[in-house]
PDB file of N, CA and C in Angstrom:
ATOM      1  N   MET G  15       6.932  14.522  -4.921  1.00 47.00           N
ATOM      2  CA  MET G  15       5.465  15.040  -4.757  1.00 47.00           C
ATOM      3  C   MET G  15       5.045  14.459  -3.345  1.00 47.00           C
ATOM      4  N   SER G  16       4.565  15.299  -2.608  1.00 58.00           N
ATOM      5  CA  SER G  16       4.002  14.861  -1.209  1.00 58.00           C
ATOM      6  C   SER G  16       2.553  15.367  -1.015  1.00 58.00           C
ATOM      7  N   SER G  17       2.004  14.658  -0.107  1.00 81.00           N
ATOM      8  CA  SER G  17       0.535  15.066   0.187  1.00 81.00           C
ATOM      9  C   SER G  17       0.438  15.185   1.554  1.00 81.00           C
ATOM     10  N   ALA G  18      -0.417  16.079   2.051  1.00 90.00           N
ATOM     11  CA  ALA G  18      -0.690  16.245   3.547  1.00 90.00           C
ATOM     12  C   ALA G  18      -1.087  14.983   4.287  1.00 90.00           C
ATOM     13  N   TRP G  19      -1.717  14.170   3.456  1.00 93.00           N
ATOM     14  CA  TRP G  19      -2.302  12.975   4.126  1.00 93.00           C
ATOM     15  C   TRP G  19      -1.406  11.695   4.030  1.00 93.00           C
ATOM     16  N   LEU G  20      -0.162  11.924   3.494  1.00 91.00           N
ATOM     17  CA  LEU G  20       0.770  10.759   3.587  1.00 91.00           C
ATOM     18  C   LEU G  20       2.082  11.130   4.290  1.00 91.00           C
ATOM     19  N   GLN G  21       2.487  10.112   4.990  1.00 90.00           N
ATOM     20  CA  GLN G  21       3.881  10.181   5.639  1.00 90.00           C
ATOM     21  C   GLN G  21       4.745   9.058   5.131  1.00 90.00           C
ATOM     22  N   HIS G  22       5.707   9.449   4.355  1.00 87.00           N
ATOM     23  CA  HIS G  22       6.463   8.397   3.561  1.00 87.00           C
ATOM     24  C   HIS G  22       7.823   8.140   4.360  1.00 87.00           C
ATOM     25  N   GLY G  23       8.087   6.941   4.576  1.00 85.00           N
ATOM     26  CA  GLY G  23       9.339   6.471   5.182  1.00 85.00           C
ATOM     27  C   GLY G  23      10.029   5.745   4.116  1.00 85.00           C
ATOM     28  N   SER G  24      11.245   5.108   4.552  1.00 82.00           N
ATOM     29  CA  SER G  24      11.990   4.420   3.530  1.00 82.00           C
ATOM     30  C   SER G  24      11.424   3.010   3.115  1.00 82.00           C
ATOM     31  N   ASN G  25      10.778   2.475   4.143  1.00 90.00           N
ATOM     32  CA  ASN G  25      10.292   1.111   3.890  1.00 90.00           C
ATOM     33  C   ASN G  25       8.809   1.110   4.180  1.00 90.00           C
ATOM     34  N   GLN G  26       8.084   2.187   4.464  1.00 93.00           N
ATOM     35  CA  GLN G  26       6.613   2.109   4.671  1.00 93.00           C
ATOM     36  C   GLN G  26       5.961   3.624   4.259  1.00 93.00           C
ATOM     37  N   ILE G  27       4.729   3.600   4.329  1.00 94.00           N
ATOM     38  CA  ILE G  27       4.088   4.711   4.099  1.00 94.00           C
ATOM     39  C   ILE G  27       2.747   4.705   4.791  1.00 94.00           C
ATOM     40  N   THR G  28       2.335   5.874   5.483  1.00 95.00           N
ATOM     41  CA  THR G  28       1.309   5.998   6.317  1.00 95.00           C
ATOM     42  C   THR G  28       0.180   6.892   5.676  1.00 95.00           C
ATOM     43  N   ILE G  29      -1.022   6.404   5.735  1.00 96.00           N
ATOM     44  CA  ILE G  29      -2.114   7.148   4.889  1.00 96.00           C
ATOM     45  C   ILE G  29      -3.040   7.673   6.198  1.00 96.00           C
ATOM     46  N   ASN G  30      -3.355   8.992   6.124  1.00 97.00           N
ATOM     47  CA  ASN G  30      -4.280   9.469   7.095  1.00 97.00           C
ATOM     48  C   ASN G  30      -5.651   9.333   6.371  1.00 97.00           C
ATOM     49  N   LEU G  31      -6.488   8.674   7.038  1.00 97.00           N
ATOM     50  CA  LEU G  31      -7.842   8.385   6.432  1.00 97.00           C
ATOM     51  C   LEU G  31      -8.709   9.639   6.722  1.00 97.00           C
ATOM     52  N   ARG G  32      -9.563   9.836   5.837  1.00 96.00           N
ATOM     53  CA  ARG G  32     -10.729  10.875   5.974  1.00 96.00           C
ATOM     54  C   ARG G  32     -11.696  10.526   6.954  1.00 96.00           C
ATOM     55  N   GLN G  33     -11.980   9.208   6.908  1.00 96.00           N
ATOM     56  CA  GLN G  33     -13.041   8.551   7.774  1.00 96.00           C
ATOM     57  C   GLN G  33     -12.521   7.488   8.511  1.00 96.00           C
ATOM     58  N   THR G  34     -12.607   7.401   9.796  1.00 96.00           N
ATOM     59  CA  THR G  34     -12.171   6.336  10.574  1.00 96.00           C
ATOM     60  C   THR G  34     -12.733   5.063  10.195  1.00 96.00           C
ATOM     61  N   ALA G  35     -11.982   3.965  10.424  1.00 95.00           N
ATOM     62  CA  ALA G  35     -12.263   2.606  10.102  1.00 95.00           C
ATOM     63  C   ALA G  35     -11.653   1.621  11.154  1.00 95.00           C
ATOM     64  N   THR G  36     -12.377   0.507  11.147  1.00 95.00           N
ATOM     65  CA  THR G  36     -11.780  -0.471  12.176  1.00 95.00           C
ATOM     66  C   THR G  36     -10.951  -1.549  11.391  1.00 95.00           C
ATOM     67  N   PHE G  37      -9.711  -1.553  12.121  1.00 96.00           N
ATOM     68  CA  PHE G  37      -8.675  -2.653  11.499  1.00 96.00           C
ATOM     69  C   PHE G  37      -8.161  -3.325  12.842  1.00 96.00           C
ATOM     70  N   ASN G  38      -8.314  -4.825  12.578  1.00 94.00           N
ATOM     71  CA  ASN G  38      -7.780  -5.603  13.763  1.00 94.00           C
ATOM     72  C   ASN G  38      -8.455  -5.242  15.096  1.00 94.00           C
ATOM     73  N   GLY G  39      -9.788  -4.867  14.921  1.00 94.00           N
ATOM     74  CA  GLY G  39     -10.650  -4.560  16.104  1.00 94.00           C
ATOM     75  C   GLY G  39     -10.364  -3.272  16.834  1.00 94.00           C
ATOM     76  N   VAL G  40      -9.684  -2.375  16.134  1.00 95.00           N
ATOM     77  CA  VAL G  40      -9.307  -1.015  16.556  1.00 95.00           C
ATOM     78  C   VAL G  40      -9.664   0.031  15.656  1.00 95.00           C
ATOM     79  N   LEU G  41     -10.432   1.126  15.979  1.00 96.00           N
ATOM     80  CA  LEU G  41     -10.976   2.174  15.328  1.00 96.00           C
ATOM     81  C   LEU G  41      -9.688   3.092  15.098  1.00 96.00           C
ATOM     82  N   ARG G  42      -9.358   3.349  13.764  1.00 96.00           N
ATOM     83  CA  ARG G  42      -8.137   3.992  13.454  1.00 96.00           C
ATOM     84  C   ARG G  42      -8.456   5.100  12.518  1.00 96.00           C
ATOM     85  N   ASP G  43      -7.583   6.112  12.346  1.00 96.00           N
ATOM     86  CA  ASP G  43      -7.707   7.199  11.504  1.00 96.00           C
ATOM     87  C   ASP G  43      -6.589   7.277  10.505  1.00 96.00           C
ATOM     88  N   SER G  44      -5.681   6.133  10.543  1.00 96.00           N
ATOM     89  CA  SER G  44      -4.550   6.056   9.684  1.00 96.00           C
ATOM     90  C   SER G  44      -4.301   4.545   9.355  1.00 96.00           C
ATOM     91  N   LEU G  45      -3.560   4.213   8.267  1.00 97.00           N
ATOM     92  CA  LEU G  45      -3.273   2.907   7.939  1.00 97.00           C
ATOM     93  C   LEU G  45      -1.892   3.004   7.364  1.00 97.00           C
ATOM     94  N   THR G  46      -0.932   2.036   7.720  1.00 96.00           N
ATOM     95  CA  THR G  46       0.435   1.989   7.310  1.00 96.00           C
ATOM     96  C   THR G  46       0.663   0.759   6.439  1.00 96.00           C
ATOM     97  N   LEU G  47       1.355   0.962   5.323  1.00 96.00           N
ATOM     98  CA  LEU G  47       1.672  -0.074   4.408  1.00 96.00           C
ATOM     99  C   LEU G  47       3.178  -0.301   4.500  1.00 96.00           C
ATOM    100  N   ARG G  48       3.596  -1.439   4.646  1.00 94.00           N
ATOM    101  CA  ARG G  48       5.110  -1.845   4.487  1.00 94.00           C
ATOM    102  C   ARG G  48       5.524  -2.018   3.071  1.00 94.00           C
ATOM    103  N   ALA G  49       6.743  -1.731   2.681  1.00 92.00           N
ATOM    104  CA  ALA G  49       7.147  -1.965   1.306  1.00 92.00           C
ATOM    105  C   ALA G  49       7.011  -3.332   0.808  1.00 92.00           C
ATOM    106  N   PRO G  50       6.505  -3.632  -0.295  1.00 92.00           N
ATOM    107  CA  PRO G  50       6.242  -4.882  -0.721  1.00 92.00           C
ATOM    108  C   PRO G  50       7.478  -5.762  -1.177  1.00 92.00           C
ATOM    109  N   LEU G  51       7.419  -6.953  -0.881  1.00 92.00           N
ATOM    110  CA  LEU G  51       8.564  -7.915  -1.233  1.00 92.00           C
ATOM    111  C   LEU G  51       8.135  -8.660  -2.467  1.00 92.00           C
ATOM    112  N   VAL G  52       9.070  -9.206  -3.147  1.00 92.00           N
ATOM    113  CA  VAL G  52       8.624 -10.161  -4.317  1.00 92.00           C
ATOM    114  C   VAL G  52       7.691 -11.269  -3.795  1.00 92.00           C
ATOM    115  N   ARG G  53       7.931 -11.808  -2.686  1.00 94.00           N
ATOM    116  CA  ARG G  53       6.989 -12.858  -2.072  1.00 94.00           C
ATOM    117  C   ARG G  53       5.685 -12.237  -1.890  1.00 94.00           C
ATOM    118  N   ASP G  54       5.325 -11.063  -1.518  1.00 92.00           N
ATOM    119  CA  ASP G  54       4.090 -10.500  -1.437  1.00 92.00           C
ATOM    120  C   ASP G  54       3.298 -10.497  -2.752  1.00 92.00           C
ATOM    121  N   ILE G  55       4.019 -10.123  -3.825  1.00 91.00           N
ATOM    122  CA  ILE G  55       3.417 -10.031  -5.155  1.00 91.00           C
ATOM    123  C   ILE G  55       3.123 -11.396  -5.601  1.00 91.00           C
ATOM    124  N   ARG G  56       4.013 -12.278  -5.473  1.00 93.00           N
ATOM    125  CA  ARG G  56       3.896 -13.713  -5.911  1.00 93.00           C
ATOM    126  C   ARG G  56       2.599 -14.306  -5.056  1.00 93.00           C
ATOM    127  N   ASN G  57       2.580 -14.143  -3.900  1.00 92.00           N
ATOM    128  CA  ASN G  57       1.590 -14.789  -3.090  1.00 92.00           C
ATOM    129  C   ASN G  57       0.200 -14.221  -3.611  1.00 92.00           C
ATOM    130  N   ALA G  58       0.042 -12.945  -3.740  1.00 91.00           N
ATOM    131  CA  ALA G  58      -1.184 -12.397  -4.184  1.00 91.00           C
ATOM    132  C   ALA G  58      -1.641 -12.847  -5.712  1.00 91.00           C
ATOM    133  N   GLN G  59      -0.658 -13.097  -6.451  1.00 90.00           N
ATOM    134  CA  GLN G  59      -0.826 -13.604  -7.775  1.00 90.00           C
ATOM    135  C   GLN G  59      -1.299 -15.064  -7.685  1.00 90.00           C
ATOM    136  N   ARG G  60      -0.904 -15.846  -6.768  1.00 91.00           N
ATOM    137  CA  ARG G  60      -1.143 -17.235  -6.569  1.00 91.00           C
ATOM    138  C   ARG G  60      -2.656 -17.362  -6.100  1.00 91.00           C
ATOM    139  N   LEU G  61      -3.036 -16.406  -5.259  1.00 88.00           N
ATOM    140  CA  LEU G  61      -4.254 -16.493  -4.666  1.00 88.00           C
ATOM    141  C   LEU G  61      -5.522 -16.263  -5.675  1.00 88.00           C
ATOM    142  N   THR G  62      -5.318 -15.515  -6.656  1.00 84.00           N
ATOM    143  CA  THR G  62      -6.353 -15.241  -7.624  1.00 84.00           C
ATOM    144  C   THR G  62      -5.866 -14.542  -8.785  1.00 84.00           C
ATOM    145  N   SER G  63      -6.609 -14.800 -10.047  1.00 85.00           N
ATOM    146  CA  SER G  63      -6.228 -14.192 -11.263  1.00 85.00           C
ATOM    147  C   SER G  63      -7.099 -12.880 -11.545  1.00 85.00           C
ATOM    148  N   ASP G  64      -7.971 -12.658 -10.587  1.00 89.00           N
ATOM    149  CA  ASP G  64      -8.786 -11.371 -10.719  1.00 89.00           C
ATOM    150  C   ASP G  64      -7.915 -10.212 -10.345  1.00 89.00           C
ATOM    151  N   GLU G  65      -7.823  -9.168 -11.110  1.00 91.00           N
ATOM    152  CA  GLU G  65      -6.878  -8.123 -10.603  1.00 91.00           C
ATOM    153  C   GLU G  65      -7.329  -7.284  -9.481  1.00 91.00           C
ATOM    154  N   THR G  66      -8.549  -7.048  -9.342  1.00 91.00           N
ATOM    155  CA  THR G  66      -9.081  -6.407  -8.089  1.00 91.00           C
ATOM    156  C   THR G  66      -8.889  -7.234  -6.774  1.00 91.00           C
ATOM    157  N   GLU G  67      -9.129  -8.340  -6.829  1.00 93.00           N
ATOM    158  CA  GLU G  67      -8.953  -9.331  -5.681  1.00 93.00           C
ATOM    159  C   GLU G  67      -7.465  -9.291  -5.466  1.00 93.00           C
ATOM    160  N   ARG G  68      -6.593  -9.448  -6.434  1.00 94.00           N
ATOM    161  CA  ARG G  68      -5.113  -9.575  -6.192  1.00 94.00           C
ATOM    162  C   ARG G  68      -4.753  -8.264  -5.537  1.00 94.00           C
ATOM    163  N   GLU G  69      -5.178  -7.219  -5.914  1.00 95.00           N
ATOM    164  CA  GLU G  69      -4.691  -5.881  -5.383  1.00 95.00           C
ATOM    165  C   GLU G  69      -5.240  -5.837  -3.906  1.00 95.00           C
ATOM    166  N   MET G  70      -6.496  -6.218  -3.606  1.00 95.00           N
ATOM    167  CA  MET G  70      -6.995  -6.286  -2.228  1.00 95.00           C
ATOM    168  C   MET G  70      -6.140  -7.237  -1.342  1.00 95.00           C
ATOM    169  N   GLN G  71      -5.717  -8.463  -1.939  1.00 95.00           N
ATOM    170  CA  GLN G  71      -4.989  -9.346  -1.126  1.00 95.00           C
ATOM    171  C   GLN G  71      -3.619  -8.786  -0.721  1.00 95.00           C
ATOM    172  N   LEU G  72      -3.037  -8.140  -1.742  1.00 95.00           N
ATOM    173  CA  LEU G  72      -1.647  -7.513  -1.657  1.00 95.00           C
ATOM    174  C   LEU G  72      -1.748  -6.484  -0.555  1.00 95.00           C
ATOM    175  N   PHE G  73      -2.704  -5.557  -0.638  1.00 96.00           N
ATOM    176  CA  PHE G  73      -2.857  -4.413   0.277  1.00 96.00           C
ATOM    177  C   PHE G  73      -3.160  -4.847   1.719  1.00 96.00           C
ATOM    178  N   ALA G  74      -3.958  -5.936   1.766  1.00 96.00           N
ATOM    179  CA  ALA G  74      -4.226  -6.463   3.096  1.00 96.00           C
ATOM    180  C   ALA G  74      -2.977  -6.998   3.800  1.00 96.00           C
ATOM    181  N   SER G  75      -2.209  -7.707   3.008  1.00 95.00           N
ATOM    182  CA  SER G  75      -0.884  -8.351   3.423  1.00 95.00           C
ATOM    183  C   SER G  75       0.057  -7.064   4.060  1.00 95.00           C
ATOM    184  N   LEU G  76       0.163  -6.105   3.080  1.00 96.00           N
ATOM    185  CA  LEU G  76       1.112  -5.126   3.405  1.00 96.00           C
ATOM    186  C   LEU G  76       0.655  -4.282   4.627  1.00 96.00           C
ATOM    187  N   ALA G  77      -0.638  -4.134   4.831  1.00 97.00           N
ATOM    188  CA  ALA G  77      -1.170  -3.332   5.968  1.00 97.00           C
ATOM    189  C   ALA G  77      -1.364  -4.233   7.060  1.00 97.00           C
ATOM    190  N   GLU G  78      -1.222  -5.509   6.932  1.00 96.00           N
ATOM    191  CA  GLU G  78      -1.542  -6.515   8.118  1.00 96.00           C
ATOM    192  C   GLU G  78      -2.949  -6.416   8.765  1.00 96.00           C
ATOM    193  N   VAL G  79      -3.884  -6.293   7.694  1.00 97.00           N
ATOM    194  CA  VAL G  79      -5.202  -6.366   8.016  1.00 97.00           C
ATOM    195  C   VAL G  79      -6.067  -7.349   7.063  1.00 97.00           C
ATOM    196  N   SER G  80      -7.268  -7.447   7.239  1.00 96.00           N
ATOM    197  CA  SER G  80      -8.005  -8.391   6.488  1.00 96.00           C
ATOM    198  C   SER G  80      -8.620  -7.682   5.293  1.00 96.00           C
ATOM    199  N   VAL G  81      -8.847  -8.509   4.117  1.00 95.00           N
ATOM    200  CA  VAL G  81      -9.455  -7.975   3.054  1.00 95.00           C
ATOM    201  C   VAL G  81     -10.909  -7.487   3.372  1.00 95.00           C
ATOM    202  N   SER G  82     -11.621  -8.093   4.148  1.00 96.00           N
ATOM    203  CA  SER G  82     -12.991  -7.504   4.599  1.00 96.00           C
ATOM    204  C   SER G  82     -12.926  -6.237   5.258  1.00 96.00           C
ATOM    205  N   GLU G  83     -11.842  -6.020   5.999  1.00 97.00           N
ATOM    206  CA  GLU G  83     -11.535  -4.842   6.588  1.00 97.00           C
ATOM    207  C   GLU G  83     -11.422  -3.634   5.593  1.00 97.00           C
ATOM    208  N   LEU G  84     -10.522  -4.019   4.591  1.00 96.00           N
ATOM    209  CA  LEU G  84     -10.364  -2.966   3.622  1.00 96.00           C
ATOM    210  C   LEU G  84     -11.612  -2.670   2.834  1.00 96.00           C
ATOM    211  N   GLU G  85     -12.233  -3.631   2.668  1.00 95.00           N
ATOM    212  CA  GLU G  85     -13.703  -3.502   1.932  1.00 95.00           C
ATOM    213  C   GLU G  85     -14.623  -2.609   2.739  1.00 95.00           C
ATOM    214  N   GLY G  86     -14.404  -2.514   4.137  1.00 95.00           N
ATOM    215  CA  GLY G  86     -15.216  -1.555   4.807  1.00 95.00           C
ATOM    216  C   GLY G  86     -14.758  -0.182   4.798  1.00 95.00           C
ATOM    217  N   MET G  87     -13.611   0.068   4.155  1.00 96.00           N
ATOM    218  CA  MET G  87     -13.143   1.458   4.031  1.00 96.00           C
ATOM    219  C   MET G  87     -13.901   2.398   3.193  1.00 96.00           C
ATOM    220  N   ALA G  88     -14.044   3.705   3.443  1.00 96.00           N
ATOM    221  CA  ALA G  88     -14.654   4.535   2.519  1.00 96.00           C
ATOM    222  C   ALA G  88     -13.869   4.557   1.177  1.00 96.00           C
ATOM    223  N   TRP G  89     -14.588   4.662   0.016  1.00 97.00           N
ATOM    224  CA  TRP G  89     -13.935   4.576  -1.163  1.00 97.00           C
ATOM    225  C   TRP G  89     -12.819   5.629  -1.479  1.00 97.00           C
ATOM    226  N   ARG G  90     -13.046   6.787  -0.967  1.00 97.00           N
ATOM    227  CA  ARG G  90     -12.010   7.907  -1.161  1.00 97.00           C
ATOM    228  C   ARG G  90     -10.661   7.432  -0.347  1.00 97.00           C
ATOM    229  N   ASP G  91     -10.820   6.765   0.743  1.00 97.00           N
ATOM    230  CA  ASP G  91      -9.681   6.392   1.490  1.00 97.00           C
ATOM    231  C   ASP G  91      -9.143   5.282   0.792  1.00 97.00           C
ATOM    232  N   TYR G  92      -9.902   4.338   0.282  1.00 97.00           N
ATOM    233  CA  TYR G  92      -9.287   3.257  -0.479  1.00 97.00           C
ATOM    234  C   TYR G  92      -8.356   3.900  -1.699  1.00 97.00           C
ATOM    235  N   ARG G  93      -8.858   4.852  -2.255  1.00 97.00           N
ATOM    236  CA  ARG G  93      -8.055   5.480  -3.363  1.00 97.00           C
ATOM    237  C   ARG G  93      -6.810   6.049  -2.807  1.00 97.00           C
ATOM    238  N   ARG G  94      -6.780   6.617  -1.734  1.00 96.00           N
ATOM    239  CA  ARG G  94      -5.627   7.027  -1.065  1.00 96.00           C
ATOM    240  C   ARG G  94      -4.647   5.889  -0.894  1.00 96.00           C
ATOM    241  N   LEU G  95      -5.193   4.792  -0.338  1.00 96.00           N
ATOM    242  CA  LEU G  95      -4.384   3.534  -0.237  1.00 96.00           C
ATOM    243  C   LEU G  95      -3.792   3.174  -1.521  1.00 96.00           C
ATOM    244  N   GLN G  96      -4.431   3.200  -2.694  1.00 95.00           N
ATOM    245  CA  GLN G  96      -3.900   2.892  -3.912  1.00 95.00           C
ATOM    246  C   GLN G  96      -2.778   3.728  -4.320  1.00 95.00           C
ATOM    247  N   GLU G  97      -3.023   5.001  -4.204  1.00 94.00           N
ATOM    248  CA  GLU G  97      -2.027   6.108  -4.517  1.00 94.00           C
ATOM    249  C   GLU G  97      -0.729   5.812  -3.721  1.00 94.00           C
ATOM    250  N   ALA G  98      -0.920   5.700  -2.392  1.00 94.00           N
ATOM    251  CA  ALA G  98       0.232   5.521  -1.478  1.00 94.00           C
ATOM    252  C   ALA G  98       0.969   4.262  -1.957  1.00 94.00           C
ATOM    253  N   TYR G  99       0.345   3.153  -2.225  1.00 94.00           N
ATOM    254  CA  TYR G  99       0.909   1.937  -2.580  1.00 94.00           C
ATOM    255  C   TYR G  99       1.819   2.161  -3.858  1.00 94.00           C
ATOM    256  N   PHE G 100       1.279   2.892  -4.852  1.00 91.00           N
ATOM    257  CA  PHE G 100       2.146   3.167  -6.055  1.00 91.00           C
ATOM    258  C   PHE G 100       3.298   4.032  -5.835  1.00 91.00           C
ATOM    259  N   ARG G 101       3.112   4.943  -4.947  1.00 90.00           N
ATOM    260  CA  ARG G 101       4.358   5.677  -4.565  1.00 90.00           C
ATOM    261  C   ARG G 101       5.378   4.919  -3.721  1.00 90.00           C
ATOM    262  N   LEU G 102       4.858   4.087  -2.848  1.00 88.00           N
ATOM    263  CA  LEU G 102       5.756   3.225  -2.059  1.00 88.00           C
ATOM    264  C   LEU G 102       6.564   2.330  -2.996  1.00 88.00           C
ATOM    265  N   ALA G 103       5.828   1.709  -3.953  1.00 84.00           N
ATOM    266  CA  ALA G 103       6.368   0.718  -4.757  1.00 84.00           C
ATOM    267  C   ALA G 103       7.200   1.104  -6.000  1.00 84.00           C
ATOM    268  N   ALA G 104       7.017   2.518  -6.220  1.00 81.00           N
ATOM    269  CA  ALA G 104       7.762   3.179  -7.528  1.00 81.00           C
ATOM    270  C   ALA G 104       9.219   2.896  -7.460  1.00 81.00           C
ATOM    271  N   ASP G 105       9.741   2.643  -8.543  1.00 62.00           N
ATOM    272  CA  ASP G 105      11.167   2.482  -8.775  1.00 62.00           C
ATOM    273  C   ASP G 105      11.826   3.891  -8.356  1.00 62.00           C
ATOM    274  N   ASP G 106      12.986   3.760  -7.645  1.00 52.00           N
ATOM    275  CA  ASP G 106      13.777   4.875  -7.222  1.00 52.00           C
ATOM    276  C   ASP G 106      13.991   5.846  -8.304  1.00 52.00           C
ATOM    277  N   ASP G 107      14.371   5.284  -9.426  1.00 44.00           N
ATOM    278  CA  ASP G 107      14.702   6.169 -10.674  1.00 44.00           C
ATOM    279  C   ASP G 107      13.528   6.989 -11.131  1.00 44.00           C
ATOM    280  N   ALA G 108      12.311   6.409 -11.095  1.00 46.00           N
ATOM    281  CA  ALA G 108      11.127   7.123 -11.406  1.00 46.00           C
ATOM    282  C   ALA G 108      10.693   8.198 -10.563  1.00 46.00           C
ATOM    283  N   ALA G 109      11.242   8.085  -9.200  1.00 44.00           N
ATOM    284  CA  ALA G 109      10.996   9.082  -8.206  1.00 44.00           C
ATOM    285  C   ALA G 109      12.133  10.127  -8.223  1.00 44.00           C
ATOM    286  N   GLY G 110      13.025   9.876  -9.123  1.00 42.00           N
ATOM    287  CA  GLY G 110      14.233  10.845  -9.051  1.00 42.00           C
ATOM    288  C   GLY G 110      15.335  10.534  -8.217  1.00 42.00           C
ATOM    289  N   GLY G 111      15.265   9.355  -7.569  1.00 41.00           N
ATOM    290  CA  GLY G 111      16.321   8.904  -6.664  1.00 41.00           C
ATOM    291  C   GLY G 111      17.365   8.121  -7.381  1.00 41.00           C
ATOM    292  N   PRO G 112      18.376   7.540  -6.580  1.00 35.00           N
ATOM    293  CA  PRO G 112      19.345   6.862  -7.097  1.00 35.00           C
ATOM    294  C   PRO G 112      18.925   5.540  -7.703  1.00 35.00           C
ATOM    295  N   ILE G 113      19.552   5.000  -8.634  1.00 32.00           N
ATOM    296  CA  ILE G 113      19.133   3.642  -9.107  1.00 32.00           C
ATOM    297  C   ILE G 113      20.263   2.536  -8.812  1.00 32.00           C
ATOM    298  N   ALA G 114      21.562   3.047  -8.413  1.00 33.00           N
ATOM    299  CA  ALA G 114      22.594   2.216  -8.162  1.00 33.00           C
ATOM    300  C   ALA G 114      22.910   2.359  -6.648  1.00 33.00           C
ATOM    301  N   PRO G 115      23.429   1.373  -6.032  1.00 33.00           N
ATOM    302  CA  PRO G 115      23.763   1.415  -4.633  1.00 33.00           C
ATOM    303  C   PRO G 115      24.803   2.506  -4.504  1.00 33.00           C
ATOM    304  N   ALA G 116      24.833   3.036  -3.120  1.00 36.00           N
ATOM    305  CA  ALA G 116      25.809   4.152  -3.019  1.00 36.00           C
ATOM    306  C   ALA G 116      27.221   3.763  -3.193  1.00 36.00           C
ATOM    307  N   HIS G 117      27.677   2.564  -2.915  1.00 38.00           N
ATOM    308  CA  HIS G 117      29.034   2.043  -3.075  1.00 38.00           C
ATOM    309  C   HIS G 117      29.339   1.650  -4.622  1.00 38.00           C
ATOM    310  N   ALA G 118      28.360   1.761  -5.504  1.00 37.00           N
ATOM    311  CA  ALA G 118      28.734   1.320  -6.836  1.00 37.00           C
ATOM    312  C   ALA G 118      29.609   2.541  -7.317  1.00 37.00           C
ATOM    313  N   THR G 119      30.510   2.121  -8.375  1.00 39.00           N
ATOM    314  CA  THR G 119      31.302   3.184  -9.028  1.00 39.00           C
ATOM    315  C   THR G 119      31.061   3.106 -10.469  1.00 39.00           C
ATOM    316  N   ALA G 120      31.244   4.276 -11.159  1.00 40.00           N
ATOM    317  CA  ALA G 120      31.033   4.374 -12.540  1.00 40.00           C
ATOM    318  C   ALA G 120      32.145   3.616 -13.228  1.00 40.00           C
ATOM    319  N   GLY G 121      31.620   2.957 -14.396  1.00 40.00           N
ATOM    320  CA  GLY G 121      32.731   2.193 -15.045  1.00 40.00           C
ATOM    321  C   GLY G 121      33.112   2.829 -16.327  1.00 40.00           C
TER     322      GLY G 121
END
């Protein structure tokens, strides 16, 4: 499933924003998330037990922006960010892709 507002790469996903926003001092019309690492998830969990704050910390880390900059986004663009994250972090099997490395052999 693809959307016109998403550009999906193997280790990142770019979200076209409906409303420009400032990130790292630059007015932008898109935001890119890199694929999460276990370390990113663990760091977000260590910072807070609040689920919303944890999500914001994780997204900020993956986009290399601040939480306050994410808070300044239009709500509908933040919802796009959430959807993009879940597509990026989805298990390959759930997305219909391979679950074993290409060099694996059937036993």
